[in-house]
Amino acid sequence: MEKTYLPQKDSLEQKWYVIDAQNQRLGRLATQIAMILRGKNKPTYTPFMDTGDFVIVVNADKVEVTGRKREQKLYRRHSGRPGGMKVETFSQLQARIPERIVETAVKGMLPKNALGRQLFTKLKVYAGPDHPHQAQKPEVLTVNTIAGEKA
């Protein structure tokens, strides 16, 4: 009888990837990022282990949405006080904190448990084209090239 393969923590190799969010659709980008964070793109994927890689997202302020979501999509947060509900549209939040849009989309696609919280710490999102992770030698990863557009 063959044993099931189980990756050991010390044998796992975690890479760093840079993804440019400029002109990318939010949902399609977030699914690719969530898949890399979980490690589903690797043959060593194990559902209950952190086998994923680190992801750096740059140009988060240039992420796109289709249709009328720019005015209709709402982001809610509550201060914890009575009457403390704050509601912002996509365009308002993109002007104020563009990183939070990508973070929220990816976080919603990760497991809602301790593993999901651990995976979320491996996501680094930046509004502009620069990031402070050059020492990790991240690979540039191209995802979801839109038809008719140069990669």
Coordinates of N, CA, C and O in Angstrom, one line a residue:
M1 N 0.8 -1.2 0.0 CA 0.0 0.0 0.0 C 0.9 1.3 0.0 O 1.8 1.4 0.8
E2 N 0.6 2.2 -0.9 CA 1.4 3.4 -1.0 C 0.9 4.5 -0.1 O -0.3 4.6 0.2
K3 N 1.9 5.2 0.4 CA 1.5 6.3 1.4 C 1.2 7.5 0.6 O 1.8 7.8 -0.5
T4 N 0.4 8.4 1.2 CA 0.0 9.6 0.6 C 1.2 10.6 0.8 O 1.7 10.7 1.9
Y5 N 1.5 11.4 -0.3 CA 2.6 12.3 -0.2 C 2.2 13.5 0.7 O 1.1 14.1 0.5
L6 N 3.0 13.9 1.6 CA 2.7 15.1 2.5 C 4.0 15.9 2.5 O 5.0 15.5 3.0
P7 N 3.9 17.1 2.0 CA 5.1 18.0 1.9 C 5.6 18.4 3.4 O 4.7 18.7 4.2
Q8 N 6.9 18.4 3.6 CA 7.4 18.8 4.9 C 7.6 20.3 4.8 O 8.0 20.9 3.8
K9 N 7.5 21.0 6.0 CA 7.6 22.4 6.0 C 9.0 22.9 5.6 O 9.1 23.9 4.9
D10 N 10.0 22.2 6.0 CA 11.4 22.6 5.6 C 11.7 22.4 4.1 O 12.6 23.0 3.6
S11 N 11.0 21.5 3.5 CA 11.2 21.2 2.1 C 10.4 22.2 1.1 O 10.7 22.2 -0.1
L12 N 9.5 23.0 1.7 CA 8.7 23.9 0.9 C 9.5 25.1 0.5 O 10.2 25.7 1.3
E13 N 9.5 25.4 -0.8 CA 10.2 26.6 -1.3 C 9.2 27.7 -1.7 O 8.3 27.4 -2.5
Q14 N 9.3 28.8 -1.0 CA 8.3 29.9 -1.2 C 9.0 31.0 -2.1 O 10.0 31.5 -1.7
K15 N 8.4 31.3 -3.2 CA 8.9 32.3 -4.1 C 8.2 33.6 -3.9 O 7.2 33.6 -3.2
W16 N 8.7 34.6 -4.5 CA 8.1 36.0 -4.5 C 7.7 36.3 -5.9 O 8.6 36.2 -6.8
Y17 N 6.5 36.8 -6.1 CA 6.1 37.2 -7.4 C 5.6 38.7 -7.4 O 5.0 39.1 -6.4
V18 N 5.8 39.4 -8.5 CA 5.3 40.8 -8.6 C 4.3 40.7 -9.7 O 4.5 40.2 -10.8
I19 N 3.1 41.3 -9.4 CA 2.0 41.3 -10.4 C 1.6 42.8 -10.6 O 1.4 43.5 -9.6
D20 N 1.6 43.2 -11.8 CA 1.2 44.6 -12.2 C -0.3 44.6 -12.4 O -0.8 44.0 -13.3
A21 N -1.0 45.4 -11.5 CA -2.5 45.4 -11.6 C -3.0 46.5 -12.6 O -4.2 46.6 -12.7
Q22 N -2.1 47.1 -13.3 CA -2.6 48.2 -14.2 C -3.4 47.6 -15.3 O -3.0 46.6 -16.0
N23 N -4.6 48.1 -15.5 CA -5.6 47.7 -16.6 C -6.0 46.3 -16.4 O -6.5 45.7 -17.4
Q24 N -6.0 45.7 -15.2 CA -6.5 44.4 -14.9 C -7.8 44.4 -14.3 O -8.2 45.4 -13.6
R25 N -8.7 43.5 -14.6 CA -10.0 43.4 -14.0 C -9.8 42.9 -12.6 O -9.1 41.9 -12.3
L26 N -10.5 43.5 -11.7 CA -10.4 43.3 -10.2 C -10.6 41.8 -9.9 O -9.8 41.2 -9.2
G27 N -11.7 41.3 -10.2 CA -12.1 39.9 -9.8 C -11.2 38.8 -10.4 O -10.8 37.9 -9.7
R28 N -10.9 39.0 -11.7 CA -10.0 38.0 -12.3 C -8.6 38.1 -11.8 O -7.9 37.0 -11.6
L29 N -8.1 39.3 -11.5 CA -6.8 39.4 -10.8 C -6.8 38.8 -9.4 O -5.9 38.1 -9.1
A30 N -7.9 39.0 -8.7 CA -7.9 38.5 -7.3 C -8.0 37.0 -7.3 O -7.4 36.4 -6.4
T31 N -8.6 36.4 -8.2 CA -8.7 34.9 -8.2 C -7.3 34.3 -8.5 O -6.9 33.3 -7.8
Q32 N -6.5 34.9 -9.4 CA -5.2 34.5 -9.7 C -4.3 34.6 -8.5 O -3.5 33.7 -8.1
I33 N -4.4 35.8 -7.8 CA -3.6 36.1 -6.6 C -3.9 35.1 -5.5 O -3.0 34.5 -4.9
A34 N -5.2 34.8 -5.3 CA -5.6 33.9 -4.2 C -5.1 32.5 -4.5 O -4.7 31.8 -3.6
M35 N -5.1 32.1 -5.8 CA -4.6 30.8 -6.1 C -3.1 30.6 -5.8 O -2.7 29.6 -5.3
I36 N -2.4 31.7 -6.1 CA -0.9 31.6 -5.9 C -0.6 31.6 -4.4 O 0.2 30.9 -3.9
L37 N -1.4 32.4 -3.6 CA -1.2 32.5 -2.1 C -1.5 31.1 -1.5 O -0.8 30.7 -0.6
R38 N -2.5 30.4 -2.0 CA -2.8 29.1 -1.4 C -1.9 28.0 -1.9 O -1.8 27.0 -1.2
G39 N -1.2 28.2 -3.0 CA -0.3 27.2 -3.6 C -1.0 26.3 -4.5 O -0.5 25.2 -4.8
K40 N -2.2 26.6 -5.0 CA -2.9 25.7 -5.9 C -2.3 25.6 -7.3 O -2.6 24.7 -8.1
N41 N -1.3 26.4 -7.6 CA -0.6 26.3 -8.8 C 0.6 25.4 -8.8 O 1.4 25.2 -9.7
K42 N 0.8 24.7 -7.6 CA 1.9 23.8 -7.4 C 1.5 22.4 -7.3 O 0.4 22.1 -6.8
P43 N 2.3 21.4 -7.7 CA 1.9 20.0 -7.5 C 2.0 19.6 -6.0 O 1.4 18.6 -5.7
T44 N 2.6 20.4 -5.2 CA 2.7 20.0 -3.7 C 1.5 20.6 -2.9 O 1.6 20.6 -1.7
Y45 N 0.5 21.1 -3.6 CA -0.7 21.7 -2.9 C -1.3 20.8 -1.9 O -1.6 19.6 -2.2
T46 N -1.5 21.2 -0.7 CA -2.1 20.5 0.3 C -3.1 21.5 1.0 O -2.8 22.6 1.4
P47 N -4.4 21.1 1.0 CA -5.5 22.0 1.4 C -5.3 22.6 2.8 O -5.6 23.8 3.1
F48 N -4.7 21.9 3.8 CA -4.6 22.3 5.2 C -3.2 22.9 5.5 O -3.0 23.2 6.7
M49 N -2.3 23.1 4.5 CA -1.0 23.6 4.7 C -0.8 24.9 3.9 O -1.4 25.1 2.9
D50 N 0.1 25.7 4.4 CA 0.6 26.9 3.7 C 1.6 26.5 2.7 O 2.8 26.5 3.0
T51 N 1.3 26.2 1.5 CA 2.2 25.8 0.4 C 2.4 26.9 -0.6 O 3.0 26.7 -1.6
G52 N 1.8 28.0 -0.4 CA 1.8 29.1 -1.4 C 3.0 30.0 -1.4 O 3.9 29.8 -0.6
D53 N 3.0 31.0 -2.3 CA 4.1 31.9 -2.4 C 3.7 33.3 -2.0 O 2.5 33.6 -1.8
F54 N 4.6 34.2 -1.9 CA 4.4 35.6 -1.6 C 4.0 36.3 -2.9 O 4.5 36.0 -4.0
V55 N 3.1 37.3 -2.8 CA 2.6 38.1 -4.0 C 2.7 39.5 -3.6 O 2.2 40.0 -2.6
I56 N 3.4 40.3 -4.5 CA 3.5 41.7 -4.4 C 2.7 42.3 -5.6 O 2.9 42.0 -6.7
V57 N 1.7 43.1 -5.3 CA 0.8 43.8 -6.3 C 1.2 45.2 -6.4 O 1.2 45.9 -5.4
V58 N 1.6 45.7 -7.6 CA 1.9 47.1 -7.8 C 0.9 47.7 -8.7 O 0.1 47.0 -9.4
N59 N 0.8 49.0 -8.7 CA -0.2 49.8 -9.4 C -1.6 49.4 -9.1 O -2.5 49.3 -10.0
A60 N -1.9 49.2 -7.8 CA -3.2 48.9 -7.4 C -4.2 50.0 -7.6 O -5.4 49.8 -7.7
D61 N -3.7 51.2 -7.8 CA -4.6 52.4 -8.0 C -5.1 52.4 -9.5 O -6.0 53.2 -9.8
K62 N -4.6 51.5 -10.3 CA -5.0 51.5 -11.7 C -5.8 50.2 -12.1 O -6.0 49.9 -13.2
V63 N -6.3 49.5 -11.1 CA -7.1 48.3 -11.3 C -8.5 48.8 -11.9 O -9.0 49.8 -11.6
E64 N -9.1 47.9 -12.7 CA -10.3 48.3 -13.4 C -11.5 47.4 -13.0 O -11.3 46.3 -12.4
V65 N -12.7 47.9 -13.1 CA -13.9 47.1 -13.0 C -14.8 47.4 -14.2 O -14.6 48.4 -14.8
T66 N -15.7 46.5 -14.5 CA -16.5 46.6 -15.6 C -17.9 47.1 -15.3 O -18.2 47.2 -14.1
G67 N -18.6 47.5 -16.3 CA -20.0 48.0 -16.1 C -20.0 49.3 -15.2 O -19.2 50.1 -15.3
R68 N -21.0 49.3 -14.4 CA -21.2 50.5 -13.5 C -20.8 50.3 -12.1 O -21.2 51.0 -11.2
K69 N -19.9 49.3 -11.9 CA -19.4 49.0 -10.6 C -18.6 50.2 -9.9 O -18.6 50.3 -8.7
R70 N -18.0 51.0 -10.8 CA -17.3 52.2 -10.3 C -18.2 53.1 -9.4 O -17.7 53.6 -8.4
E71 N -19.4 53.2 -9.7 CA -20.4 54.0 -8.9 C -21.3 53.2 -8.0 O -21.8 53.6 -7.0
Q72 N -21.5 51.9 -8.4 CA -22.5 51.1 -7.7 C -21.9 50.2 -6.6 O -22.6 49.8 -5.6
K73 N -20.7 49.7 -6.8 CA -20.1 48.8 -5.8 C -19.8 49.5 -4.5 O -19.1 50.6 -4.6
L74 N -20.2 49.0 -3.4 CA -20.1 49.7 -2.1 C -19.1 48.9 -1.2 O -19.1 47.7 -1.2
Y75 N -18.3 49.6 -0.5 CA -17.4 49.1 0.6 C -17.9 49.6 1.9 O -18.0 50.8 2.1
R76 N -18.2 48.7 2.8 CA -18.8 49.1 4.1 C -17.7 48.8 5.2 O -17.0 47.8 5.2
R77 N -17.8 49.6 6.2 CA -17.0 49.4 7.4 C -17.7 50.0 8.6 O -18.5 50.9 8.4
H78 N -17.5 49.5 9.8 CA -18.2 50.0 11.0 C -17.2 50.3 12.0 O -16.3 49.6 12.3
S79 N -17.4 51.5 12.7 CA -16.5 51.9 13.7 C -16.7 51.2 15.0 O -15.8 51.3 15.9
G80 N -17.8 50.5 15.2 CA -18.1 49.8 16.4 C -19.0 50.6 17.4 O -19.4 50.2 18.4
R81 N -19.2 51.9 17.0 CA -20.1 52.7 17.8 C -21.5 52.8 17.2 O -21.6 52.6 16.0
P82 N -22.5 53.2 18.0 CA -23.8 53.3 17.4 C -23.9 54.3 16.3 O -23.4 55.4 16.4
G83 N -24.4 53.9 15.2 CA -24.5 54.8 14.0 C -23.2 54.9 13.3 O -23.0 55.9 12.5
G84 N -22.3 54.0 13.5 CA -20.9 54.1 13.0 C -20.7 53.5 11.6 O -19.5 53.2 11.3
M85 N -21.7 53.2 10.9 CA -21.6 52.5 9.6 C -21.1 53.6 8.6 O -21.7 54.6 8.4
K86 N -20.0 53.3 7.9 CA -19.5 54.1 6.8 C -19.5 53.4 5.5 O -19.1 52.2 5.5
V87 N -20.0 54.0 4.5 CA -20.2 53.4 3.2 C -19.5 54.2 2.1 O -19.7 55.5 2.1
E88 N -18.7 53.6 1.3 CA -18.0 54.3 0.2 C -18.2 53.5 -1.1 O -18.3 52.3 -1.1
T89 N -18.2 54.3 -2.2 CA -18.2 53.6 -3.5 C -16.8 53.2 -3.9 O -15.8 53.6 -3.3
F90 N -16.7 52.4 -5.0 CA -15.5 52.0 -5.5 C -14.6 53.1 -5.8 O -13.4 53.2 -5.4
S91 N -15.1 54.1 -6.5 CA -14.3 55.3 -7.0 C -13.8 56.1 -5.8 O -12.7 56.6 -5.8
Q92 N -14.6 56.3 -4.7 CA -14.2 57.0 -3.5 C -13.1 56.3 -2.8 O -12.1 56.9 -2.4
L93 N -13.2 55.0 -2.7 CA -12.2 54.2 -2.0 C -10.9 54.1 -2.8 O -9.8 54.2 -2.2
Q94 N -11.0 54.1 -4.1 CA -9.9 54.1 -5.0 C -9.1 55.4 -4.9 O -7.9 55.4 -4.9
A95 N -9.8 56.5 -4.7 CA -9.1 57.8 -4.5 C -8.4 57.9 -3.2 O -7.4 58.5 -3.0
R96 N -9.0 57.2 -2.1 CA -8.6 57.4 -0.8 C -7.5 56.3 -0.4 O -6.4 56.6 0.0
I97 N -7.8 55.0 -0.5 CA -6.9 53.9 -0.2 C -7.0 52.9 -1.3 O -7.8 51.9 -1.1
P98 N -6.3 53.0 -2.4 CA -6.5 52.0 -3.5 C -6.0 50.6 -3.2 O -6.5 49.7 -3.7
E99 N -5.1 50.5 -2.2 CA -4.6 49.2 -1.8 C -5.7 48.3 -1.2 O -5.8 47.1 -1.4
R100 N -6.6 48.9 -0.5 CA -7.7 48.2 0.2 C -8.6 47.5 -0.7 O -9.2 46.4 -0.4
I101 N -8.8 48.0 -1.9 CA -9.7 47.3 -2.9 C -9.2 45.9 -3.3 O -9.9 45.0 -3.2
V102 N -7.9 45.8 -3.6 CA -7.3 44.5 -4.0 C -7.3 43.6 -2.8 O -7.6 42.4 -2.9
E103 N -6.9 44.2 -1.6 CA -6.8 43.4 -0.4 C -8.2 42.8 0.0 O -8.2 41.6 0.3
T104 N -9.2 43.5 -0.1 CA -10.6 43.1 0.2 C -11.0 42.0 -0.7 O -11.6 41.0 -0.3
A105 N -10.7 42.2 -2.0 CA -11.1 41.2 -3.0 C -10.4 39.8 -2.8 O -11.0 38.8 -2.9
V106 N -9.1 39.9 -2.5 CA -8.3 38.7 -2.3 C -8.7 38.0 -1.0 O -8.9 36.8 -0.9
K107 N -8.9 38.8 0.0 CA -9.2 38.3 1.4 C -10.5 37.5 1.3 O -10.7 36.5 2.0
G108 N -11.5 38.0 0.5 CA -12.8 37.3 0.4 C -12.7 35.9 -0.3 O -13.6 35.1 -0.2
M109 N -11.6 35.7 -1.0 CA -11.4 34.4 -1.7 C -10.5 33.4 -0.9 O -10.2 32.3 -1.4
L110 N -10.0 33.8 0.2 CA -9.2 32.9 1.0 C -10.1 32.3 2.1 O -11.1 32.8 2.4
P111 N -9.6 31.2 2.7 CA -10.4 30.5 3.7 C -10.6 31.4 4.9 O -9.8 32.2 5.3
K112 N -11.8 31.3 5.6 CA -12.1 32.1 6.7 C -11.7 31.4 8.0 O -12.6 30.9 8.8
N113 N -10.4 31.2 8.2 CA -9.9 30.5 9.4 C -8.5 31.0 9.6 O -8.0 31.9 9.0
A114 N -7.8 30.3 10.5 CA -6.4 30.7 10.8 C -5.5 30.6 9.6 O -4.6 31.4 9.4
L115 N -5.7 29.6 8.8 CA -4.8 29.4 7.6 C -5.1 30.6 6.7 O -4.1 31.2 6.1
G116 N -6.3 31.0 6.5 CA -6.6 32.2 5.6 C -5.9 33.5 6.1 O -5.4 34.2 5.3
R117 N -5.9 33.7 7.4 CA -5.3 34.8 8.0 C -3.8 34.8 7.8 O -3.1 35.8 7.5
Q118 N -3.2 33.6 7.9 CA -1.8 33.4 7.7 C -1.4 33.7 6.2 O -0.4 34.4 5.9
L119 N -2.2 33.2 5.3 CA -2.0 33.4 3.9 C -2.1 34.9 3.5 O -1.3 35.4 2.7
F120 N -3.0 35.6 4.1 CA -3.2 37.0 3.8 C -2.0 37.8 4.2 O -1.8 38.9 3.5
T121 N -1.2 37.4 5.1 CA 0.0 38.2 5.5 C 1.0 38.1 4.4 O 2.0 38.9 4.4
K122 N 0.9 37.1 3.5 CA 1.9 37.0 2.4 C 1.5 37.8 1.2 O 2.2 37.8 0.2
L123 N 0.5 38.6 1.3 CA 0.1 39.5 0.2 C 0.5 41.0 0.5 O 0.2 41.5 1.6
K124 N 1.3 41.6 -0.4 CA 1.8 42.9 -0.2 C 1.2 43.8 -1.4 O 1.5 43.4 -2.5
V125 N 0.5 44.8 -1.1 CA -0.2 45.6 -2.1 C 0.3 47.1 -2.0 O 0.4 47.6 -0.9
Y126 N 0.7 47.6 -3.2 CA 1.2 49.0 -3.2 C 0.4 49.8 -4.3 O 0.2 49.2 -5.4
A127 N 0.1 51.0 -4.1 CA -0.7 51.9 -5.0 C 0.2 52.2 -6.2 O -0.4 52.2 -7.3
G128 N 1.4 52.5 -6.1 CA 2.3 52.9 -7.2 C 3.1 51.8 -7.8 O 2.9 50.6 -7.4
P129 N 4.0 52.1 -8.7 CA 4.8 51.1 -9.3 C 6.0 50.6 -8.5 O 6.7 49.6 -8.9
D130 N 6.3 51.2 -7.4 CA 7.5 50.8 -6.6 C 7.1 50.0 -5.4 O 6.0 50.1 -4.8
H131 N 8.0 49.1 -4.9 CA 7.8 48.3 -3.7 C 9.2 48.1 -3.1 O 10.2 48.1 -3.7
P132 N 9.2 47.9 -1.7 CA 10.4 47.8 -1.0 C 10.9 46.3 -0.9 O 11.7 46.0 0.1
H133 N 10.6 45.4 -1.8 CA 10.9 44.0 -1.7 C 11.9 43.6 -2.7 O 11.9 42.4 -3.1
Q134 N 12.8 44.5 -3.1 CA 13.8 44.1 -4.2 C 14.8 43.0 -3.6 O 15.3 42.2 -4.4
A135 N 15.1 43.0 -2.3 CA 16.0 42.0 -1.8 C 15.5 40.6 -1.9 O 16.4 39.7 -2.0
Q136 N 14.2 40.4 -2.0 CA 13.7 39.0 -2.2 C 13.8 38.5 -3.6 O 13.4 37.4 -3.9
K137 N 14.3 39.4 -4.6 CA 14.4 39.0 -6.0 C 13.1 38.4 -6.5 O 13.1 37.3 -7.0
P138 N 12.0 39.2 -6.5 CA 10.7 38.7 -7.0 C 10.7 38.5 -8.5 O 11.3 39.3 -9.2
E139 N 10.0 37.5 -8.9 CA 9.8 37.2 -10.4 C 8.6 38.0 -10.8 O 7.6 38.1 -10.1
V140 N 8.6 38.6 -12.1 CA 7.5 39.3 -12.6 C 6.6 38.3 -13.2 O 6.9 37.4 -14.0
L141 N 5.3 38.3 -12.8 CA 4.3 37.4 -13.2 C 3.2 38.1 -14.0 O 2.7 39.1 -13.5
T142 N 3.0 37.6 -15.2 CA 1.9 38.2 -16.1 C 0.7 37.4 -16.0 O 0.7 36.2 -16.2
V143 N -0.4 38.0 -15.6 CA -1.7 37.3 -15.5 C -2.7 38.0 -16.3 O -2.7 39.2 -16.4
N144 N -3.7 37.3 -16.8 CA -4.9 37.8 -17.4 C -4.6 38.9 -18.5 O -5.2 40.0 -18.3
T145 N -3.8 38.6 -19.5 CA -3.7 39.7 -20.5 C -5.0 39.8 -21.3 O -5.5 38.8 -21.7
I146 N -5.4 41.0 -21.3 CA -6.7 41.3 -22.0 C -6.5 41.2 -23.5 O -5.5 41.8 -24.0
A147 N -7.4 40.6 -24.2 CA -7.3 40.5 -25.7 C -7.2 41.9 -26.3 O -8.0 42.8 -26.0
G148 N -6.4 42.0 -27.3 CA -6.2 43.2 -28.0 C -5.3 44.2 -27.3 O -5.1 45.3 -27.8
E149 N -4.7 43.8 -26.2 CA -3.8 44.7 -25.5 C -2.4 44.1 -25.4 O -2.3 42.9 -25.3
K150 N -1.4 44.9 -25.4 CA 0.0 44.4 -25.3 C 0.3 44.1 -23.9 O -0.1 44.8 -23.0
A151 N 1.0 43.0 -23.7 CA 1.3 42.6 -22.3 C 2.5 43.3 -21.8 O 3.3 43.8 -22.4

